Amino acid sequence: MSRLGLEIYAKWRTGWVYGTRSIGWLPLLSLLVSVIGALWLAVLPLDGQYRYTYVSENALLPGQAHTHFRESEWNHVRAYKQEIQAIVNSEAGGHINEQERISHVRGYLADIGLKTSLHEWSVDHFSESYNGTNVYGVMHAPRGDNAEAMVLVAPWINQDGEHNVGGISVLIALARYLKRWSVWSKNIVFVIPSDSGFALRSWVTAYHTSLALTAGAIEGAIVLDYPEASSEHFDFMEVFYEGLNGQLPNLDLINTAVIAASTENLATVIQGVTEDDESFVKKYMPESLKEFFGNQQMDVLNRYANRLKIMLSGMTRQLTTGISNSPGSEAFSGWRIDAITLRARGTTGPFDITTFGRMAESTLRSINNLLEHFHQSFFFYLLLSPTKFVSIGTYLPGAVLVCASFPLTAIYLYATKPNRSTSLVKSFFIIIAVFGACTTIGGVLTVVPTSAVGPVLTSLFVISACLPILSVVAPSPPPHPASAPAEPNVTLAISLLLHGLVTTALATINFSLAMVLGLLTVAFNFIRPGSAHTKSNLLILIITCPWTWLVAVGAVLHTSPFDILQMLLWSLRGNQVWTWQVLFGLWLPQWVLAVIVSRSSTPAPAQSTVGYFRKQ
C-alpha cells in the first residue's frame, strides 16, 4: 500500500474512533441540556436577568389625562349597586326569573341612551348544554367614524362563581358618566355577559360573525371584577392577563393599567403576590441561616423567591386558562384583541369603589388615543412583577434546551443501531399507525355523547395501566435477525426526533405548555429495548404516562381524573383550547411508542455491522 493510502486509512480510522466516542457521550449530553433547560427558569428572576417594563407606544400617554370619575359619582354607583343586589336577591328567592333580570339590566343601559341588544348563546353537546343571555349596549363616539371600538365588560357571575355586583354597578355608572364626554374617538361597547367563561367567549365570537349591533373593530377590552358586594372599599388591584393557548395581550396594555394605578397610589399585583411578601424562603429558613445571610441578603433572597413564584404561577395560569376558572379577558383571544381583567382585592383598604372606576376610565382614555392597533411592545413575555418582565429571547432557550434533548437521543439511537441497512418503512408505518390511532380516539371522544366518554376513558386507563406491567411479567420476544425490516432503536429515534421538533415549535406559541410537556416526557430519552432494561423502562413508563399525571393533578385539586378530562373536552368545545389535541395527538402516542419499544428485543447484529461507523 502506498504512503498516501496509509495516511488516508490512518485518518479515516482516527475519525472513526473519535466519532464512536463522541456518539457515546450523546445520552449524557441529552441529560445535561435538559437539566440546564429546567434550571434556566430559576435563573430568569435573578437580578440582572430581567428588564423593567416601559411603554413603547407614545400615543398611549398612560396616566396623563385627568380622571373625573370621583366622589360625585359615588352616589350613582351606590344606587346601582343596591338595585343590582336587590335583583340578585329576588332571583335567588324565585321572585323574578332570568328573563326579568335581563330586562332590568338592559333597561339600565337603555335609560342612559345606549343602543342595546341581547345575545342568546349556548354551547351544546348532545343532551348537555351551557346557555344564557348576554346584555350589551353601544355608545357611539361623537368624534369617531364607527370603525373602531373599545369594550368594557362586567360578567354577571365572575370566575369564582360569585355575583359581580360591584363590577356591574361600576360599569353602568361608568356608561352613564362616559356618555356625557365628547373626547371619544372610538365607540365603547358595554357588555354584561351571564358569566366570564363560555358566555363572554360566545359573545366575542358572535360579535365577529353574526351580531346585528356592532361598533367596529375592537382595539382593546377591559373586564371589571369587584366581587365584594358588601364593601365599598378595597386594598389593591390585581391584573389578569393570560389568554387562551398561550396568547398574551400586548405588554403596553398591562403597563397602561399599572401606571394608571400608580397615579392613584394604588398597589397593583399579579398572581396575588408582591415582591415584598413573605416568601417560602423567609418563612421556612432556619434562624441560624437567616443570621448568617443577614437582613440585606435575606431581603434579596425573599424578593427573588417571590419573583420566581410569580413567574411559575403565571406559567401555570397560561397552561390552564380556558380550562379552569376564567377571569374573562381570555375570551378575546384569537381575534387580535388585547384584553385584561382588573379585579379589586380586599375590603378594608383606603381606596373606594370610584377609584376602581377611575382605573377603567384612565385605561380607556389611553386606548382611545391609539392611532393604530397595539403593536409596539411585546406579545411574548413572562411577568415577574407588575413592573418587571423577561422577553421571549431570554426565556425561550430554556424550552429549546429541554426539547433539544430529544433529537440528541435520536441521533445516538440511530447511530448505534445494530443494522445500518435496516429499512425505515416499517418504523414509519408503526409511528403513523400509533399517532393515527391515538389522534382518532381523541377526535372520536370529542363528538360522542358524554355517557360514552366514561367507558372509553376507563378502558384507556386500564389498558395503559396494564401495558407497563405486561412489559415486566410477559417474556420478551426473541431477538429478530439483522435482516428484519425494522428495529426498535430506529422507531424510537424517529419518534423522539418528531417529538422534539413539534415541542420546539409549540414553545414559540405556548411556552408554558411546551415547557411542561418537555419536562414531563424528557424521560423518554432513556427508554431502551431489551430485557436488560425492563425495570428502568417500567419506571420511565409510569412517570411519563399522561394518566399518571392526571391522577396526580386530580389528587392535588381534590377531583377525579375523569373530571379533568371533561374539563379539557368542554374547554375545547367552548373555548377552542388545544390541550386536548396535544394530549391525544402528541403525548399519548409518544408514550404508546415508548411502550412498544420497551417490549421489543434488541436485534442480533449482522456479521459485517456492529455500529454505524463500522466499515461495511
Tab-separated table of C-alpha atoms in Angstrom, residues 50-338:
chain	number	residue	atom	x	y	z
A	50	TYR	CA	-34.963	40.641	33.813
A	51	ARG	CA	-35.969	44.024	32.457
A	52	TYR	CA	-38.180	46.793	33.775
A	53	THR	CA	-41.390	47.414	31.873
A	54	TYR	CA	-41.805	50.526	29.777
A	55	VAL	CA	-44.428	51.973	27.446
A	56	SER	CA	-43.390	51.597	23.810
A	57	GLU	CA	-46.386	53.303	22.193
A	58	ASN	CA	-46.008	57.041	22.793
A	59	ALA	CA	-49.594	57.759	21.754
A	60	LEU	CA	-50.978	55.945	24.808
A	61	LEU	CA	-49.914	58.668	27.272
A	62	PRO	CA	-50.885	56.487	30.275
A	63	GLY	CA	-51.958	58.354	33.390
A	64	GLN	CA	-51.644	61.743	31.681
A	65	ALA	CA	-55.347	62.560	31.358
A	66	HIS	CA	-57.105	63.746	34.500
A	67	THR	CA	-59.847	61.330	35.548
A	68	HIS	CA	-63.185	62.701	36.738
A	69	PHE	CA	-64.994	59.575	37.944
A	70	ARG	CA	-64.758	60.602	41.579
A	71	GLU	CA	-66.857	61.191	44.669
A	72	SER	CA	-69.529	62.985	42.641
A	73	GLU	CA	-70.322	59.630	41.007
A	74	TRP	CA	-70.237	57.640	44.238
A	75	ASN	CA	-73.960	58.051	44.863
A	76	HIS	CA	-74.755	56.720	41.395
A	77	VAL	CA	-72.502	53.701	41.926
A	78	ARG	CA	-74.087	53.068	45.313
A	79	ALA	CA	-77.612	53.337	43.890
A	80	TYR	CA	-76.874	50.928	41.043
A	81	LYS	CA	-75.184	48.599	43.498
A	82	GLN	CA	-78.255	48.470	45.723
A	83	GLU	CA	-80.535	47.803	42.756
A	84	ILE	CA	-78.284	45.085	41.325
A	85	GLN	CA	-78.082	43.435	44.747
A	86	ALA	CA	-81.874	43.554	45.011
A	87	ILE	CA	-82.157	41.834	41.621
A	88	VAL	CA	-79.706	39.148	42.746
A	89	ASN	CA	-81.702	38.551	45.931
A	90	SER	CA	-85.020	38.475	44.062
A	91	GLU	CA	-83.725	35.981	41.513
A	92	ALA	CA	-82.255	33.801	44.259
A	93	GLY	CA	-85.571	33.892	46.107
A	94	GLY	CA	-87.536	32.952	42.997
A	95	HIS	CA	-89.418	36.258	42.801
A	96	ILE	CA	-88.116	37.018	39.312
A	97	ASN	CA	-86.800	34.775	36.564
A	98	GLU	CA	-83.765	35.127	34.341
A	99	GLN	CA	-85.622	36.980	31.593
A	100	GLU	CA	-86.941	39.572	34.039
A	101	ARG	CA	-83.450	40.048	35.427
A	102	ILE	CA	-82.088	40.566	31.913
A	103	SER	CA	-84.869	43.054	31.178
A	104	HIS	CA	-83.942	45.096	34.259
A	105	VAL	CA	-80.252	45.196	33.354
A	106	ARG	CA	-80.975	46.097	29.741
A	107	GLY	CA	-83.239	48.874	30.960
A	108	TYR	CA	-80.388	50.486	32.886
A	109	LEU	CA	-78.275	50.717	29.722
A	110	ALA	CA	-81.201	51.905	27.594
A	111	ASP	CA	-82.104	54.652	30.091
A	112	ILE	CA	-78.584	56.035	29.730
A	113	GLY	CA	-79.137	56.394	25.992
A	114	LEU	CA	-77.187	53.422	24.660
A	115	LYS	CA	-78.278	51.252	21.777
A	116	THR	CA	-78.887	47.898	23.441
A	117	SER	CA	-79.290	44.333	22.288
A	118	LEU	CA	-79.368	40.787	23.603
A	119	HIS	CA	-77.233	37.852	22.620
A	120	GLU	CA	-78.557	34.372	23.349
A	121	TRP	CA	-75.760	31.839	23.461
A	122	SER	CA	-75.344	28.121	24.007
A	123	VAL	CA	-72.565	25.546	23.950
A	124	ASP	CA	-74.274	22.233	23.233
A	125	HIS	CA	-73.137	18.643	23.175
A	126	PHE	CA	-75.971	16.181	22.638
A	127	SER	CA	-78.243	16.471	25.695
A	128	GLU	CA	-75.804	18.662	27.644
A	129	SER	CA	-75.931	22.409	27.234
A	130	TYR	CA	-74.493	25.568	28.735
A	131	ASN	CA	-76.598	28.551	27.756
A	132	GLY	CA	-77.677	32.012	28.760
A	133	THR	CA	-78.304	35.547	27.547
A	134	ASN	CA	-75.821	38.401	27.343
A	135	VAL	CA	-76.768	42.071	27.513
A	136	TYR	CA	-74.748	44.743	25.766
A	137	GLY	CA	-75.041	48.351	24.722
A	138	VAL	CA	-73.108	50.552	22.305
A	139	MET	CA	-72.069	54.151	22.887
A	140	HIS	CA	-71.169	55.728	19.556
A	141	ALA	CA	-68.204	58.084	19.683
A	142	PRO	CA	-69.128	61.702	18.903
A	143	ARG	CA	-65.752	62.223	17.191
A	144	GLY	CA	-65.380	58.828	15.545
A	145	ASP	CA	-66.278	57.137	12.281
A	146	ASN	CA	-67.691	53.933	13.824
A	147	ALA	CA	-64.682	51.977	12.553
A	148	GLU	CA	-63.043	51.221	15.913
A	149	ALA	CA	-64.309	50.299	19.350
A	150	MET	CA	-63.305	49.533	22.923
A	151	VAL	CA	-65.087	47.043	25.163
A	152	LEU	CA	-65.850	47.294	28.874
A	153	VAL	CA	-67.123	44.059	30.429
A	154	ALA	CA	-68.594	43.140	33.805
A	155	PRO	CA	-69.743	39.482	33.982
A	156	TRP	CA	-72.874	38.712	35.990
A	157	ILE	CA	-71.044	35.725	37.502
A	158	ASN	CA	-67.289	36.070	37.976
A	159	GLN	CA	-64.519	33.455	37.868
A	160	ASP	CA	-65.213	32.343	41.448
A	161	GLY	CA	-68.906	31.753	40.796
A	162	GLU	CA	-69.890	34.878	42.759
A	163	HIS	CA	-72.223	37.653	41.659
A	164	ASN	CA	-70.155	40.541	40.345
A	165	VAL	CA	-72.384	43.187	41.927
A	166	GLY	CA	-69.654	45.788	42.361
A	167	GLY	CA	-68.268	45.332	38.859
A	168	ILE	CA	-71.679	45.644	37.185
A	169	SER	CA	-72.619	48.729	39.202
A	170	VAL	CA	-69.303	50.397	38.275
A	171	LEU	CA	-69.827	49.521	34.595
A	172	ILE	CA	-73.328	51.019	34.469
A	173	ALA	CA	-72.220	54.120	36.373
A	174	LEU	CA	-69.255	54.482	34.011
A	175	ALA	CA	-71.557	54.162	30.998
A	176	ARG	CA	-73.709	56.994	32.366
A	177	TYR	CA	-70.641	59.101	33.132
A	178	LEU	CA	-68.671	58.492	29.912
A	179	LYS	CA	-71.737	59.205	27.769
A	180	ARG	CA	-71.501	62.873	28.781
A	181	TRP	CA	-67.945	63.306	27.458
A	182	SER	CA	-67.133	64.275	23.872
A	183	VAL	CA	-63.481	63.172	23.889
A	184	TRP	CA	-64.102	59.709	22.481
A	185	SER	CA	-62.867	58.845	19.005
A	186	LYS	CA	-63.678	55.151	19.404
A	187	ASN	CA	-67.041	53.591	20.186
A	188	ILE	CA	-67.438	51.931	23.569
A	189	VAL	CA	-69.305	48.652	23.953
A	190	PHE	CA	-70.595	47.822	27.447
A	191	VAL	CA	-71.152	44.088	27.921
A	192	ILE	CA	-72.774	42.236	30.823
A	193	PRO	CA	-72.432	38.527	29.963
A	194	SER	CA	-74.072	35.846	32.058
A	195	ASP	CA	-70.633	34.554	33.102
A	196	SER	CA	-66.948	35.182	32.449
A	197	GLY	CA	-66.383	31.899	30.607
A	198	PHE	CA	-68.420	30.445	27.763
A	199	ALA	CA	-70.881	33.368	27.789
A	200	LEU	CA	-68.289	36.037	27.085
A	201	ARG	CA	-66.397	33.820	24.640
A	202	SER	CA	-69.625	33.194	22.723
A	203	TRP	CA	-70.382	36.929	22.614
A	204	VAL	CA	-66.924	37.746	21.215
A	205	THR	CA	-67.334	35.068	18.541
A	206	ALA	CA	-70.827	36.263	17.652
A	207	TYR	CA	-69.655	39.890	17.531
A	208	HIS	CA	-67.323	38.977	14.677
A	209	THR	CA	-69.747	36.666	12.894
A	210	SER	CA	-73.465	37.169	13.460
A	211	LEU	CA	-74.452	40.075	15.747
A	212	ALA	CA	-76.545	42.789	14.118
A	213	LEU	CA	-75.494	45.556	16.524
A	214	THR	CA	-71.731	46.095	16.334
A	215	ALA	CA	-69.417	49.068	16.741
A	216	GLY	CA	-66.348	48.402	14.602
A	217	ALA	CA	-63.051	46.616	15.104
A	218	ILE	CA	-62.284	46.125	18.794
A	219	GLU	CA	-58.922	47.656	19.741
A	220	GLY	CA	-58.874	46.690	23.417
A	221	ALA	CA	-61.037	45.277	26.188
A	222	ILE	CA	-61.191	45.614	29.974
A	223	VAL	CA	-63.044	43.192	32.240
A	224	LEU	CA	-64.123	44.510	35.654
A	225	ASP	CA	-64.407	42.204	38.656
A	226	TYR	CA	-65.449	43.639	42.028
A	227	PRO	CA	-66.716	40.577	43.903
A	228	GLU	CA	-67.171	42.012	47.409
A	229	ALA	CA	-70.741	43.266	47.202
A	230	SER	CA	-70.889	44.306	50.862
A	231	SER	CA	-67.805	46.539	50.748
A	232	GLU	CA	-67.278	49.882	49.050
A	233	HIS	CA	-63.526	49.927	49.747
A	234	PHE	CA	-60.666	47.704	48.623
A	235	ASP	CA	-56.943	47.271	49.325
A	236	PHE	CA	-55.253	46.747	45.958
A	237	MET	CA	-55.904	45.809	42.340
A	238	GLU	CA	-54.989	42.510	40.701
A	239	VAL	CA	-54.411	42.235	36.960
A	240	PHE	CA	-55.175	39.055	34.984
A	241	TYR	CA	-53.721	38.929	31.503
A	242	GLU	CA	-53.336	35.300	30.350
A	243	GLY	CA	-55.102	34.282	27.145
A	244	LEU	CA	-56.090	31.009	25.520
A	245	ASN	CA	-53.463	28.669	24.068
A	246	GLY	CA	-50.592	30.770	25.373
A	247	GLN	CA	-51.720	34.054	23.827
A	248	LEU	CA	-50.976	37.243	25.756
A	249	PRO	CA	-52.096	40.853	25.354
A	250	ASN	CA	-49.625	43.473	24.247
A	251	LEU	CA	-47.465	44.429	27.205
A	252	ASP	CA	-48.309	48.109	26.672
A	253	LEU	CA	-51.899	47.455	27.784
A	254	ILE	CA	-50.762	45.987	31.106
A	255	ASN	CA	-48.261	48.808	31.566
A	256	THR	CA	-51.015	51.349	30.966
A	257	ALA	CA	-53.207	49.877	33.719
A	258	VAL	CA	-50.263	49.661	36.139
A	259	ILE	CA	-49.250	53.282	35.514
A	260	ALA	CA	-52.854	54.417	35.896
A	261	ALA	CA	-52.955	52.702	39.294
A	262	SER	CA	-49.650	54.248	40.344
A	263	THR	CA	-51.031	57.749	39.758
A	264	GLU	CA	-53.617	56.952	42.452
A	265	ASN	CA	-51.003	55.319	44.726
A	266	LEU	CA	-52.945	52.098	44.235
A	267	ALA	CA	-50.860	48.936	44.579
A	268	THR	CA	-51.052	46.501	41.674
A	269	VAL	CA	-50.291	42.795	41.937
A	270	ILE	CA	-50.240	39.835	39.586
A	271	GLN	CA	-50.766	36.213	40.610
A	272	GLY	CA	-51.811	37.507	44.053
A	273	VAL	CA	-48.168	38.038	45.100
A	274	THR	CA	-45.929	41.072	45.521
A	275	GLU	CA	-42.145	41.139	45.676
A	276	ASP	CA	-42.166	42.193	49.322
A	277	ASP	CA	-44.483	39.442	50.595
A	278	GLU	CA	-43.033	36.861	52.955
A	279	SER	CA	-41.796	34.090	50.673
A	280	PHE	CA	-41.337	30.403	51.449
A	281	VAL	CA	-37.587	31.082	51.779
A	282	LYS	CA	-38.060	33.616	54.539
A	283	LYS	CA	-40.818	31.600	56.176
A	284	TYR	CA	-39.108	28.225	56.429
A	285	MET	CA	-35.402	29.069	56.526
A	286	PRO	CA	-33.807	28.280	59.927
A	287	GLU	CA	-32.971	31.280	62.087
A	288	SER	CA	-29.284	30.347	62.087
A	289	LEU	CA	-29.160	30.680	58.304
A	290	LYS	CA	-31.059	33.964	58.434
A	291	GLU	CA	-28.453	35.344	60.819
A	292	PHE	CA	-25.688	34.036	58.570
A	293	PHE	CA	-27.048	35.798	55.478
A	294	GLY	CA	-28.046	38.989	57.254
A	295	ASN	CA	-31.091	41.181	56.721
A	296	GLN	CA	-29.936	42.672	53.446
A	297	GLN	CA	-29.211	39.335	51.763
A	298	MET	CA	-32.415	37.848	53.167
A	299	ASP	CA	-34.395	40.662	51.554
A	300	VAL	CA	-32.684	39.911	48.239
A	301	LEU	CA	-33.490	36.191	48.567
A	302	ASN	CA	-37.062	36.974	49.586
A	303	ARG	CA	-37.670	39.175	46.548
A	304	TYR	CA	-36.064	36.583	44.270
A	305	ALA	CA	-38.300	33.821	45.658
A	306	ASN	CA	-41.402	35.954	45.130
A	307	ARG	CA	-40.417	36.808	41.565
A	308	LEU	CA	-39.874	33.096	40.900
A	309	LYS	CA	-43.274	32.285	42.400
A	310	ILE	CA	-44.993	34.944	40.289
A	311	MET	CA	-43.319	33.641	37.129
A	312	LEU	CA	-44.215	29.998	37.805
A	313	SER	CA	-47.772	30.952	38.786
A	314	GLY	CA	-48.075	32.881	35.532
A	315	MET	CA	-46.901	29.848	33.581
A	316	THR	CA	-49.449	27.695	35.415
A	317	ARG	CA	-52.240	30.131	34.594
A	318	GLN	CA	-51.092	30.284	30.989
A	319	LEU	CA	-51.267	26.493	30.904
A	320	THR	CA	-54.753	26.246	32.447
A	321	THR	CA	-56.512	29.368	31.135
A	322	GLY	CA	-59.783	28.420	29.497
A	323	ILE	CA	-59.808	25.043	31.254
A	324	SER	CA	-60.348	26.073	34.870
A	325	ASN	CA	-61.903	29.276	36.223
A	326	SER	CA	-61.915	32.072	33.658
A	327	PRO	CA	-61.261	35.713	34.642
A	328	GLY	CA	-62.809	36.862	31.349
A	329	SER	CA	-60.008	38.555	29.429
A	330	GLU	CA	-59.035	35.279	27.757
A	331	ALA	CA	-62.361	35.268	25.881
A	332	PHE	CA	-60.932	37.790	23.403
A	333	SER	CA	-58.039	35.517	22.379
A	334	GLY	CA	-57.813	34.600	18.729
A	335	TRP	CA	-59.434	37.787	17.445
A	336	ARG	CA	-56.391	40.082	17.645
A	337	ILE	CA	-57.895	41.881	20.626
A	338	ASP	CA	-55.764	42.824	23.621
